[in-house]
PDB file of C-alpha atoms in Angstrom:
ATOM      1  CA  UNK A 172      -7.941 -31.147  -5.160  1.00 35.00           C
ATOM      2  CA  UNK A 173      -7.707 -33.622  -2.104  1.00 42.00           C
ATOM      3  CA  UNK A 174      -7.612 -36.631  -2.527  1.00 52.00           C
ATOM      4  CA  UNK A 175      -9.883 -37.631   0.058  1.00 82.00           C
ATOM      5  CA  UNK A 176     -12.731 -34.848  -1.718  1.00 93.00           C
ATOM      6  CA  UNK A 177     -16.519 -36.774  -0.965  1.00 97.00           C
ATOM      7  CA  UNK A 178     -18.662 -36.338  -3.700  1.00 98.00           C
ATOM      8  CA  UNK A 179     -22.012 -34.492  -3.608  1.00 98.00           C
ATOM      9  CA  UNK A 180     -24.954 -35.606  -4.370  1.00 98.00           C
ATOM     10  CA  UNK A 181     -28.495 -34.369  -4.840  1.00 98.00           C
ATOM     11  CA  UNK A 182     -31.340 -36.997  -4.939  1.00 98.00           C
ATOM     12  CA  UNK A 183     -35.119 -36.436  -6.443  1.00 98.00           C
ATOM     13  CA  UNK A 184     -36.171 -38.351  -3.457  1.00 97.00           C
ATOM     14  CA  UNK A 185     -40.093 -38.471  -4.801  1.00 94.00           C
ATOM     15  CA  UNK A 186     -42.414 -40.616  -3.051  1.00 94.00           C
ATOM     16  CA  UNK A 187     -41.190 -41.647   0.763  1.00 95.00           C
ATOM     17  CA  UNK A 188     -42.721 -44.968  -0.416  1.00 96.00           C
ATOM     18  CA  UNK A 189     -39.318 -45.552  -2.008  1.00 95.00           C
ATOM     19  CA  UNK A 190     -38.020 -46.429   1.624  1.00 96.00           C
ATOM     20  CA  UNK A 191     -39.672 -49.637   1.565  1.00 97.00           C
ATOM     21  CA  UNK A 192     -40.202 -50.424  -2.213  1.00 96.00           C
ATOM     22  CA  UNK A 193     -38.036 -52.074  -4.724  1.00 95.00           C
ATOM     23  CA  UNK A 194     -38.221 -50.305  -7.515  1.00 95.00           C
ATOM     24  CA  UNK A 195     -35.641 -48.702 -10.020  1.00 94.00           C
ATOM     25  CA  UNK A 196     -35.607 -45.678  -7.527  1.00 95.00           C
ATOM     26  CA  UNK A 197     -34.203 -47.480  -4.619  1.00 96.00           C
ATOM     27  CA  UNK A 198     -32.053 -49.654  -6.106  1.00 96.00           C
ATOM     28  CA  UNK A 199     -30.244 -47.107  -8.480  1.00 96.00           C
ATOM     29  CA  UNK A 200     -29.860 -45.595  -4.408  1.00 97.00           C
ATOM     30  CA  UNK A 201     -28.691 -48.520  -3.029  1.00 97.00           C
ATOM     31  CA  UNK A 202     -26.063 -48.660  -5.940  1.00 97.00           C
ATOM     32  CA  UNK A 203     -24.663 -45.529  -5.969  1.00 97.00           C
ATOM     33  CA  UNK A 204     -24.568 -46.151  -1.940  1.00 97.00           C
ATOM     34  CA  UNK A 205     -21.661 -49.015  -2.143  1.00 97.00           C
ATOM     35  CA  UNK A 206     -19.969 -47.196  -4.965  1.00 96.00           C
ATOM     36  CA  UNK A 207     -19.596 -44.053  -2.614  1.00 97.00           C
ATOM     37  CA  UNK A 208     -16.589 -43.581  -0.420  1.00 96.00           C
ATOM     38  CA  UNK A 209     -17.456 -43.721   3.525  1.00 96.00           C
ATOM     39  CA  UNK A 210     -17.924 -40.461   4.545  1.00 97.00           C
ATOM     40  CA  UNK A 211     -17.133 -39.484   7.868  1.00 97.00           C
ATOM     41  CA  UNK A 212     -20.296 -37.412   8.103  1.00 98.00           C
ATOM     42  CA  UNK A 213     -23.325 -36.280   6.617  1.00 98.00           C
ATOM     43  CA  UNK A 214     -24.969 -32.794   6.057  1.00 98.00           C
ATOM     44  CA  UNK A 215     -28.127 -33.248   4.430  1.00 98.00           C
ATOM     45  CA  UNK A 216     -30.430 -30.178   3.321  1.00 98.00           C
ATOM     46  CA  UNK A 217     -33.927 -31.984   2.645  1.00 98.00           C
ATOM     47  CA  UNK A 218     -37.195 -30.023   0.902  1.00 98.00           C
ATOM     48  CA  UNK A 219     -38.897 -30.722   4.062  1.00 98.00           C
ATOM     49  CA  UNK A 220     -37.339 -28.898   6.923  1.00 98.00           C
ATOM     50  CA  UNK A 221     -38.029 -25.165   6.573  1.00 98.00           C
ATOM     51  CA  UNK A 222     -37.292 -22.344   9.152  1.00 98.00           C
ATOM     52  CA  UNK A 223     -37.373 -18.579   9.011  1.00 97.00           C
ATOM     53  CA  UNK A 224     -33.358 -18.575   9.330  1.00 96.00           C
ATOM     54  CA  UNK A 225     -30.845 -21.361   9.009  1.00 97.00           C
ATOM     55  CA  UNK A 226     -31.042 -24.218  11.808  1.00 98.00           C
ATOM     56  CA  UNK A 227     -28.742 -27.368  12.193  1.00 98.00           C
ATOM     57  CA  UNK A 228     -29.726 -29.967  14.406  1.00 98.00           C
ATOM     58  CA  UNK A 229     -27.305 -30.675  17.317  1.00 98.00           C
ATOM     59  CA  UNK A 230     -28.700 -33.546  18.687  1.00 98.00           C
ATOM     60  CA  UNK A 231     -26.540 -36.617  19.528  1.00 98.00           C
ATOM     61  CA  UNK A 232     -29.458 -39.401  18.617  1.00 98.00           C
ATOM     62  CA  UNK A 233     -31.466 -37.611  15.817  1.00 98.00           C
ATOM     63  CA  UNK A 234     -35.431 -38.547  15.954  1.00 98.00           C
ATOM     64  CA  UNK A 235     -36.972 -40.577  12.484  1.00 98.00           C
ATOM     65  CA  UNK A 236     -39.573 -38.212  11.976  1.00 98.00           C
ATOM     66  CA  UNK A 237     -42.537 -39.377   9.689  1.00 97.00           C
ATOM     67  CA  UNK A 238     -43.363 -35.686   8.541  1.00 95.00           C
ATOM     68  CA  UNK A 239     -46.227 -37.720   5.852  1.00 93.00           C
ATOM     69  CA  UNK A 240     -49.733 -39.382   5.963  1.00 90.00           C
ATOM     70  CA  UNK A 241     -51.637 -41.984   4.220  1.00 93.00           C
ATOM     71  CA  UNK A 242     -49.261 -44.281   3.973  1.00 95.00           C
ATOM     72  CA  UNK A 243     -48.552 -48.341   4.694  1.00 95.00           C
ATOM     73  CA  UNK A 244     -48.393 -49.032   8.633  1.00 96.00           C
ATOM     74  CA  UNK A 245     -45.025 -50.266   7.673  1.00 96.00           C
ATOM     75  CA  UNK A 246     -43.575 -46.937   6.738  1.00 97.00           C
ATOM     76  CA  UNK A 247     -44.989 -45.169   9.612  1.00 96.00           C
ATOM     77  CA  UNK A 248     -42.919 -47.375  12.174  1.00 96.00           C
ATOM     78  CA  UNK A 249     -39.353 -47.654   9.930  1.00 97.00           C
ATOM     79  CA  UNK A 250     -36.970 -46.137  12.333  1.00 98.00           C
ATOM     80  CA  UNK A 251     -33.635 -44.962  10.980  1.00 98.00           C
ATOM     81  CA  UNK A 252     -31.225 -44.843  13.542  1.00 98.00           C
ATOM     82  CA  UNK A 253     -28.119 -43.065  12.490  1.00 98.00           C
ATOM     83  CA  UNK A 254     -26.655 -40.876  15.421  1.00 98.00           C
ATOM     84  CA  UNK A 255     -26.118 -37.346  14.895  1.00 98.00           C
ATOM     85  CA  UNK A 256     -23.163 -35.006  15.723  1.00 98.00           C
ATOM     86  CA  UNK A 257     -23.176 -31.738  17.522  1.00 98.00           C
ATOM     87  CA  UNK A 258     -19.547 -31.535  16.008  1.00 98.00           C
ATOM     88  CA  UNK A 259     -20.294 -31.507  13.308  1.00 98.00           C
ATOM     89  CA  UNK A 260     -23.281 -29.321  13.507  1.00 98.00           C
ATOM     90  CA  UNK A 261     -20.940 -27.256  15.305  1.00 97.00           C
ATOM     91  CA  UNK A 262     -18.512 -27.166  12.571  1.00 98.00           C
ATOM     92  CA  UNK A 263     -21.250 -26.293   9.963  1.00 98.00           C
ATOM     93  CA  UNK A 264     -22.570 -23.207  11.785  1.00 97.00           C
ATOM     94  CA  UNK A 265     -18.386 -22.140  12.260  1.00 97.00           C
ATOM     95  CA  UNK A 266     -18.558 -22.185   8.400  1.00 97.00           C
ATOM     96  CA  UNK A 267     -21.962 -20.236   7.711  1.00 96.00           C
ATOM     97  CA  UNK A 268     -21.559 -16.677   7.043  1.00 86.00           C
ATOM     98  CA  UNK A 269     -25.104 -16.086   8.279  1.00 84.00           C
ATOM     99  CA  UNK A 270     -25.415 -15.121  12.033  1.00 85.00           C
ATOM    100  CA  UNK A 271     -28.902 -15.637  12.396  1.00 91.00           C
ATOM    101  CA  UNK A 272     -27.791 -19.660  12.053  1.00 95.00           C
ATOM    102  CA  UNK A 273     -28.034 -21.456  14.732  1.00 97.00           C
ATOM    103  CA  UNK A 274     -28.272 -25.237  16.811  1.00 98.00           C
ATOM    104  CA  UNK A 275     -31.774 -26.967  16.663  1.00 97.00           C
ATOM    105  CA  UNK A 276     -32.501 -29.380  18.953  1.00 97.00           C
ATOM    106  CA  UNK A 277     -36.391 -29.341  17.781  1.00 94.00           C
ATOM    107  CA  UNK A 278     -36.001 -31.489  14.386  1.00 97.00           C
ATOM    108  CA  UNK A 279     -34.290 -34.654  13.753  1.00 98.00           C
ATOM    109  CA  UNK A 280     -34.019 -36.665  10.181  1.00 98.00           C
ATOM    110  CA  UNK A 281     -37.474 -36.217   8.000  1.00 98.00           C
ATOM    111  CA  UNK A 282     -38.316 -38.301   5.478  1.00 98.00           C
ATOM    112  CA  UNK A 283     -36.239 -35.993   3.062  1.00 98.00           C
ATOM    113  CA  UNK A 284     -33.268 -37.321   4.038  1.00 98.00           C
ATOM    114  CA  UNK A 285     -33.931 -40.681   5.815  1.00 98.00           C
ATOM    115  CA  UNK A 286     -35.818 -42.363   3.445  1.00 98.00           C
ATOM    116  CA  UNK A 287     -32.975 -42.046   0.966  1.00 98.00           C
ATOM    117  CA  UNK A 288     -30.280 -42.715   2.921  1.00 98.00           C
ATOM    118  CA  UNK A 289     -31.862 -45.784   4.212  1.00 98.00           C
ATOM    119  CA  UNK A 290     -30.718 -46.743   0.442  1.00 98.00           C
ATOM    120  CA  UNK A 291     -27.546 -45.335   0.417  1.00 98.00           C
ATOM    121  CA  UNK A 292     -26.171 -46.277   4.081  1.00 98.00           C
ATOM    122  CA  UNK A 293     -29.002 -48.977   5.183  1.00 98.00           C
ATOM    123  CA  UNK A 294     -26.541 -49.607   8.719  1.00 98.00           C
ATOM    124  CA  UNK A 295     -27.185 -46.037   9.763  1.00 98.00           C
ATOM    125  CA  UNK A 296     -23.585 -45.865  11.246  1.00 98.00           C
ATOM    126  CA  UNK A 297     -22.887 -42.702   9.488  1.00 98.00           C
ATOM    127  CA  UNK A 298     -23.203 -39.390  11.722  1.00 98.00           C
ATOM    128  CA  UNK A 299     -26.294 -37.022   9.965  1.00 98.00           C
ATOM    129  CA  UNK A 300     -26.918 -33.477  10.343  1.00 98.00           C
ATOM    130  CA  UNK A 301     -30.208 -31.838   8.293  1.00 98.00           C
ATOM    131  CA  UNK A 302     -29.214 -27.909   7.576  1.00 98.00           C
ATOM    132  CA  UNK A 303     -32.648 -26.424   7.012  1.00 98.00           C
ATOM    133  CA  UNK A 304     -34.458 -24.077   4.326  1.00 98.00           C
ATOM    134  CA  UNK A 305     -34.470 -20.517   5.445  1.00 97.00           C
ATOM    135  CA  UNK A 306     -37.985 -19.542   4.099  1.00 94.00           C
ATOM    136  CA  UNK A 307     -38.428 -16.448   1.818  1.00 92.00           C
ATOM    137  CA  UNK A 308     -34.940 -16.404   1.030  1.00 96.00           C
ATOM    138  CA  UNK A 309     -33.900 -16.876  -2.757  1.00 97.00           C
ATOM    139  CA  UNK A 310     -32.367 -18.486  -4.707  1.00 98.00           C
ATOM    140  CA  UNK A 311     -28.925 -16.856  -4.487  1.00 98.00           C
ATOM    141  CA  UNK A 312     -28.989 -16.735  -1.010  1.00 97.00           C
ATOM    142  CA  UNK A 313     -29.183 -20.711  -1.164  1.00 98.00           C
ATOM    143  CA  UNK A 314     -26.754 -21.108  -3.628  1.00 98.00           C
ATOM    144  CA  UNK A 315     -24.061 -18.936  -1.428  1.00 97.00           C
ATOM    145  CA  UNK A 316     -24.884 -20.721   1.777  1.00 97.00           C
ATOM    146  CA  UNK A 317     -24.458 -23.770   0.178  1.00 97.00           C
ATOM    147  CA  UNK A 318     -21.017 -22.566  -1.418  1.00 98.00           C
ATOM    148  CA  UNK A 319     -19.772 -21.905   2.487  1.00 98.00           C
ATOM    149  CA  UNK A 320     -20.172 -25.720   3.138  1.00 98.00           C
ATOM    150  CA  UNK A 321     -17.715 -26.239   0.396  1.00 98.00           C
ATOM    151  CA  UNK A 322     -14.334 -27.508   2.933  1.00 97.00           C
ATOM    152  CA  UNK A 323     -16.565 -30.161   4.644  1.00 98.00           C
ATOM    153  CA  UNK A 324     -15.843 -31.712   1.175  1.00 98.00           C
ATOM    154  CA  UNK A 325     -12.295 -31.983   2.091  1.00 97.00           C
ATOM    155  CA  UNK A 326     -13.003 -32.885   5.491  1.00 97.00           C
ATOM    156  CA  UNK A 327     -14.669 -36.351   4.781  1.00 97.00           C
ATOM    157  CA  UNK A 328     -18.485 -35.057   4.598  1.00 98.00           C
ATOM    158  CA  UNK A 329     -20.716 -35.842   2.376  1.00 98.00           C
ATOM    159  CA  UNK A 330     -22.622 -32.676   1.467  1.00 98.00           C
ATOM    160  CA  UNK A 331     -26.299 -34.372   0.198  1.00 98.00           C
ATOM    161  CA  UNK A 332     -29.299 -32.550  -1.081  1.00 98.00           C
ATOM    162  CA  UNK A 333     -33.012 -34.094  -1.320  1.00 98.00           C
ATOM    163  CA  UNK A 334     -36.262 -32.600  -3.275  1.00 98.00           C
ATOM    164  CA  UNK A 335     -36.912 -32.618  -7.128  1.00 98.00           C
ATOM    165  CA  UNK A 336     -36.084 -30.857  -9.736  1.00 98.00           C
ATOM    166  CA  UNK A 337     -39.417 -30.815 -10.869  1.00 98.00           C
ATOM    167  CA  UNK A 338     -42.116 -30.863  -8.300  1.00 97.00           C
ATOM    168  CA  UNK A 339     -45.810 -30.106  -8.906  1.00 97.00           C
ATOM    169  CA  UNK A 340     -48.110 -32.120  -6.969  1.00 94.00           C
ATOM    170  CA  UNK A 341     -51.224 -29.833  -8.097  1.00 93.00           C
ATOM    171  CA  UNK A 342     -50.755 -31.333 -11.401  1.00 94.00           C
ATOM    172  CA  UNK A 343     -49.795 -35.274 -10.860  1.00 92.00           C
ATOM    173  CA  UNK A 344     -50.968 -37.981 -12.922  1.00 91.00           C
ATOM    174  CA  UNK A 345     -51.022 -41.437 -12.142  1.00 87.00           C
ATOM    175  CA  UNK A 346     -50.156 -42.619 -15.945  1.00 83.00           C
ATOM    176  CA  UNK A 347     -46.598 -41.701 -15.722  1.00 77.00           C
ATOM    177  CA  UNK A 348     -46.583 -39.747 -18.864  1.00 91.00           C
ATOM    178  CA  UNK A 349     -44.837 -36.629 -18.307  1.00 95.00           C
ATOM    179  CA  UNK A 350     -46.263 -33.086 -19.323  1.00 97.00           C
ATOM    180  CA  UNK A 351     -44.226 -31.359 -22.004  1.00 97.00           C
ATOM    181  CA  UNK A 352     -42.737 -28.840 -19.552  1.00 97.00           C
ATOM    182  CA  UNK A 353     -41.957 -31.059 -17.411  1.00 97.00           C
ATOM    183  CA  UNK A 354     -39.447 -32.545 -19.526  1.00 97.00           C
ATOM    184  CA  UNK A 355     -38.227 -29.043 -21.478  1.00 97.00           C
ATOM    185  CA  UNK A 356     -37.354 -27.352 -17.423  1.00 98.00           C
ATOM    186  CA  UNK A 357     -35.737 -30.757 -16.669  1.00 97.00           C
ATOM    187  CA  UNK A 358     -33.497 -30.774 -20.000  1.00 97.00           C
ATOM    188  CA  UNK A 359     -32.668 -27.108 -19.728  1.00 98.00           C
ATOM    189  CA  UNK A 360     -31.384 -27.898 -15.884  1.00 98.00           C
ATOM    190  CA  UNK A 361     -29.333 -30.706 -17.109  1.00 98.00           C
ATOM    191  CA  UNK A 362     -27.605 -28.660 -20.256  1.00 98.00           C
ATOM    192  CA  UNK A 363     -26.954 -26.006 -17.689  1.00 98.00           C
ATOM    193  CA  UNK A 364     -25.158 -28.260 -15.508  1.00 98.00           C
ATOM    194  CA  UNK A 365     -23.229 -30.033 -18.225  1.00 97.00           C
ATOM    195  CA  UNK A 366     -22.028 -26.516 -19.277  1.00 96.00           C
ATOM    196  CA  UNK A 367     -21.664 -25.070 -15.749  1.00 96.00           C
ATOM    197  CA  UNK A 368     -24.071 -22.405 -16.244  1.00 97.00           C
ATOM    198  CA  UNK A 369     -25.429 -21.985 -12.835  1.00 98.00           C
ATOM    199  CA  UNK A 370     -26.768 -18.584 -12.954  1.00 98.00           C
ATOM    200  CA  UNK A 371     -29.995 -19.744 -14.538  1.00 98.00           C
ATOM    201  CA  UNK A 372     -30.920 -22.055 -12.014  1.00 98.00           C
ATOM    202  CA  UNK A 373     -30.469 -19.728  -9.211  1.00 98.00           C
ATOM    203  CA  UNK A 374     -32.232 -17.491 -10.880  1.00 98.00           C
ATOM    204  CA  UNK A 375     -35.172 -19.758 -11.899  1.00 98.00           C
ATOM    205  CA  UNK A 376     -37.901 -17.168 -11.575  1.00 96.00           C
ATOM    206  CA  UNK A 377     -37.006 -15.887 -14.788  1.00 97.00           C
ATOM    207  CA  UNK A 378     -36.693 -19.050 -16.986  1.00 98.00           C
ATOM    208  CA  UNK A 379     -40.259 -19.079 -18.334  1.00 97.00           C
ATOM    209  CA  UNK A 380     -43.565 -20.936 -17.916  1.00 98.00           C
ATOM    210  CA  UNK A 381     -42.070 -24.498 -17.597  1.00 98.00           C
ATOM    211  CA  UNK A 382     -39.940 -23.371 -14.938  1.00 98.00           C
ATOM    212  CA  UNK A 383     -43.035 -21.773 -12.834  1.00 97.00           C
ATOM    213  CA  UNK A 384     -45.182 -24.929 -13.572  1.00 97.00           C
ATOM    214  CA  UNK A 385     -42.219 -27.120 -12.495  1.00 98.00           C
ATOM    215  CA  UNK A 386     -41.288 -24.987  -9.509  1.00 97.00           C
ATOM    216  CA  UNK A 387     -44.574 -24.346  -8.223  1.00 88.00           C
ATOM    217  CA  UNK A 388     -43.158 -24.135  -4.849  1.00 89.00           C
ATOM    218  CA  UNK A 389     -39.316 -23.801  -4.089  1.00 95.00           C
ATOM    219  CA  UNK A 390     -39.101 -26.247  -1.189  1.00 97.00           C
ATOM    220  CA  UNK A 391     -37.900 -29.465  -3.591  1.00 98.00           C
ATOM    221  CA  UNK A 392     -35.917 -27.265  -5.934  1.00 98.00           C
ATOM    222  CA  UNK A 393     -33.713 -25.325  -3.564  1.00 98.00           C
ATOM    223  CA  UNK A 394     -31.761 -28.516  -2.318  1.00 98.00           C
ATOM    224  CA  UNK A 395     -30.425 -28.720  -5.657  1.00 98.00           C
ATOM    225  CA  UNK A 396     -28.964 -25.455  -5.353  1.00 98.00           C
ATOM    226  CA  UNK A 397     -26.052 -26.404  -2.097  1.00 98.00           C
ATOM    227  CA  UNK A 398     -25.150 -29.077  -4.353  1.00 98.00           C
ATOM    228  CA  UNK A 399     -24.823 -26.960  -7.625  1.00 98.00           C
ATOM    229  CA  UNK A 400     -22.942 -24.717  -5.243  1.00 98.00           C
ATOM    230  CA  UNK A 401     -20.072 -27.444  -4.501  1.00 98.00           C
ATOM    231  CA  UNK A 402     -19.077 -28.613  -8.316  1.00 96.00           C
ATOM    232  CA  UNK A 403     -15.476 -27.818  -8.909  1.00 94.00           C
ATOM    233  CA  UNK A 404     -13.839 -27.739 -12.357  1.00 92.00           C
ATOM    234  CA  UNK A 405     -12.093 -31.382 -11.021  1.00 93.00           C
ATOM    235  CA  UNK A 406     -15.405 -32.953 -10.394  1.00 96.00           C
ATOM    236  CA  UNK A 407     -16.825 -35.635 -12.367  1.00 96.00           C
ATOM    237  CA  UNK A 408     -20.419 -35.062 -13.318  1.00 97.00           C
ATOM    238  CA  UNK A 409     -22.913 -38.048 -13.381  1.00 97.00           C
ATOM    239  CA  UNK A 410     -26.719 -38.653 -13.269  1.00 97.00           C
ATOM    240  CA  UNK A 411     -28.516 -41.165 -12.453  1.00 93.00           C
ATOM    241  CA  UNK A 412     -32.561 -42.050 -12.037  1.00 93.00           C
ATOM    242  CA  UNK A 413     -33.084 -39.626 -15.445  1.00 94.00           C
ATOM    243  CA  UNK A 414     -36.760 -40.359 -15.692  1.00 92.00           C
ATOM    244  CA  UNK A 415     -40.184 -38.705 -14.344  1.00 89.00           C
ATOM    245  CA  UNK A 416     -42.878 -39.695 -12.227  1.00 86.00           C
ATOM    246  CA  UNK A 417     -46.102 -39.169 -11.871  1.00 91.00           C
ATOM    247  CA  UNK A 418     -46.072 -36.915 -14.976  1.00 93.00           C
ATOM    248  CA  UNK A 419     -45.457 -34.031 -12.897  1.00 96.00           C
ATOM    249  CA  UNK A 420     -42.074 -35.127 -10.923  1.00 96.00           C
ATOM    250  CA  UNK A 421     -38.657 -35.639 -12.122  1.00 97.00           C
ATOM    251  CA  UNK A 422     -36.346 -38.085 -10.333  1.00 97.00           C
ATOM    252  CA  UNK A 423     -33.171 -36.876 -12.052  1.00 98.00           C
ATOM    253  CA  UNK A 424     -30.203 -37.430  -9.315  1.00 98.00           C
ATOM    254  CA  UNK A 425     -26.675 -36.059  -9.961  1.00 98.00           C
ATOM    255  CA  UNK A 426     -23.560 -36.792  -8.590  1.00 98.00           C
ATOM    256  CA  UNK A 427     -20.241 -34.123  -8.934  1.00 98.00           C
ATOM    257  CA  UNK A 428     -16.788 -35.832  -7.998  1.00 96.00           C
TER     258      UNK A 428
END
């Protein structure tokens, strides 16, 4: 293993209110953000850019794209600036298998991916590029593109995923308690990733009822998926933000290498 091997990371980004809030959320984010080696770049696949076939945006100067409504004035004018790089996207699409990939120059950073990394890098000096969702596609599909971005590891990128594990919004609940299977899909995901048992989350149409109420929609899940797809057998495995929200949301974030 290099030396210089970035971690990955997947965040259960939750509410985009968590840009501007101090709460355990952000600043479990902003921790993990100064314990994190520099990376030279970012490729971040967020729940909220989907496309009929893979897209990576190209542009130099990335638009802040507040892809949300309802919320504080505040949040709808936070701008974060990080430049993008069409190297880098250029590099990405090099290492996708997929030939119906391609540049975008039509998206920018959604609140998927900025809102969390306004945590994690809050100078926005570090070069972003958002690979999207390629809709209809399942799970293994996901799992092997994200597998392909595996030597931008070793090249100083940080490879970073943002939904939730468990996403229902049909079914939130403002009391915080969490429903029962809630907390049974969000156990099983972690024992499969302490054992390495991948197979089951890619395949997570057959796990049962409190994987179809959790997953009600794949959008937030399939992130996890690219970063599932990068744990090596040297990688150190850690979580962080372990809890649930809303009852129907869980905010687990994990961490190999």
């Amino acid at each position: 293993m290099s030396t210089s091997r970035m971690p990955a990371l997947f965040i259960g980004h939750g509410s985009p209110m968590n840009a501007i809030e101090e709460n355990e959320f952000s600043q479990a984010w902003r921790e993990i953000g100064k314990q994190l080696p520099r990376p030279k770049g970012i490729v971040s696949i967020s729940a909220h850019w989907e496309t009929p076939t893979p897209q990576v945006t190209a542009m130099k100067q990335p638009e802040t794209i507040h892809d949300f409504y309802g919320f504080p004035q505040e949040l709808n004018e936070m701008i974060y600036p990080a430049p993008g790089s069409p190297d880098l996207a250029e590099r990405v699409l090099q290492l996708l298998h997929d030939k119906k990939s391609g540049p975008s120059m039509d998206w920018g950073l959604d609140h998927g991916t900025w809102s969390v990394l306004a945590r994690l890098f809050p100078k926005a000096d570090v070069p972003v590029v958002q690979l999207s969702l390629a809709q209809t596609r399942d799970g293994q599909f996901h799992y092997d593109l994200g597998k392909q971005l595996l030597p931008l590891r070793d090249e100083g990128i940080l490879v970073f995923g943002s939904g939730n594990i468990v996403h229902n919004l049909r079914m939130m609940r403002f009391d915080n308690n969490p429903f029962d299977w809630n907390v049974e899909f969000d156990s099983k995901v972690k024992n499969w990733i302490d054992t390495g048992n991948h197979d089951p989350m890619i395949h997570f149409q057959d796990q049962g009822q409190a994987a179809a109420y959790s997953i009600n929609s794949g959008e937030h899940y399939l992130p996890l998926l690219y970063i599932l797809s990068q744990q090596t057998q040297q990688d150190d495995l850690r979580y962080f933000c372990e809890v649930t929200s809303y009852g129907s949301l869980s905010m687990r974030c994990v961490q190999f290498g």
